[in-house]
Amino acid sequence: MRQIPVDTTNATVMVAKSPQPKVKDRRTGEIALDKDGVTLMTVEVMFSTPDEVEILKLTVPQPGVSEDLTMGTPVALTGLVASAWENEFNGQKRHGIAFRAVAVTSLAAAASKPKAA
């Protein structure tokens, strides 16, 4: 599956929903892991550009998620890519775009630090 890099340079990004473990199977509650056995997290962010605002649901490895991400926290996204997906379930075809990032880093601490003179 082709991954398309997403340019975040002109975007304002804030947490829309606190990180949650990504569920692989809703029936069993099994948590999703990457190929290395690392827990995957789901982080919803408000991605705002001068032209539009969208809520994106990102998949991020747990070590790449900053501590204390709460609604409204400004964040930086490292390695954000988009991938098209398609599947069929019960005869219904579904498709969409999945977003994955290497890291979601809080910018709140950086914004609150006084600047050196």
CSV table of C-alpha atoms in Angstrom, one decimal, residues 35-78:
chain,number,residue,atom,x,y,z
A,35,LYS,CA,5.0,-5.7,13.5
A,36,ASP,CA,7.5,-5.2,16.4
A,37,GLY,CA,4.9,-5.9,19.1
A,38,VAL,CA,4.6,-2.2,20.1
A,39,THR,CA,1.1,-1.1,21.3
A,40,LEU,CA,-0.6,1.2,18.8
A,41,MET,CA,-2.6,4.2,19.9
A,42,THR,CA,-5.4,6.2,18.3
A,43,VAL,CA,-5.1,10.0,18.6
A,44,GLU,CA,-7.8,12.3,17.2
A,45,VAL,CA,-6.5,15.7,16.2
A,46,MET,CA,-8.0,18.9,14.8
A,47,PHE,CA,-6.0,19.6,11.6
A,48,SER,CA,-6.6,23.3,10.6
A,49,THR,CA,-5.2,25.0,7.5
A,50,PRO,CA,-6.2,28.4,6.2
A,51,ASP,CA,-8.8,26.8,4.0
A,52,GLU,CA,-10.4,24.1,6.1
A,53,VAL,CA,-10.6,22.2,9.4
A,54,GLU,CA,-10.8,18.5,9.7
A,55,ILE,CA,-10.7,15.9,12.5
A,56,LEU,CA,-8.2,13.2,11.7
A,57,LYS,CA,-7.9,9.9,13.5
A,58,LEU,CA,-4.2,9.0,13.6
A,59,THR,CA,-2.5,5.7,14.5
A,60,VAL,CA,0.7,6.2,16.4
A,61,PRO,CA,3.1,3.8,18.2
A,62,GLN,CA,2.7,4.3,22.0
A,63,PRO,CA,6.3,5.4,22.5
A,64,GLY,CA,5.6,8.3,20.0
A,65,VAL,CA,2.7,9.7,22.0
A,66,SER,CA,3.6,12.6,24.4
A,67,GLU,CA,2.5,12.4,28.0
A,68,ASP,CA,-0.5,14.5,29.1
A,69,LEU,CA,-2.2,15.0,25.7
A,70,THR,CA,-5.6,16.3,26.5
A,71,MET,CA,-8.3,18.1,24.4
A,72,GLY,CA,-6.9,21.4,23.0
A,73,THR,CA,-3.2,20.6,23.5
A,74,PRO,CA,-1.3,22.0,20.5
A,75,VAL,CA,0.9,19.3,19.0
A,76,ALA,CA,3.5,18.6,16.3
A,77,LEU,CA,3.1,15.6,14.0
A,78,THR,CA,6.2,13.7,13.0
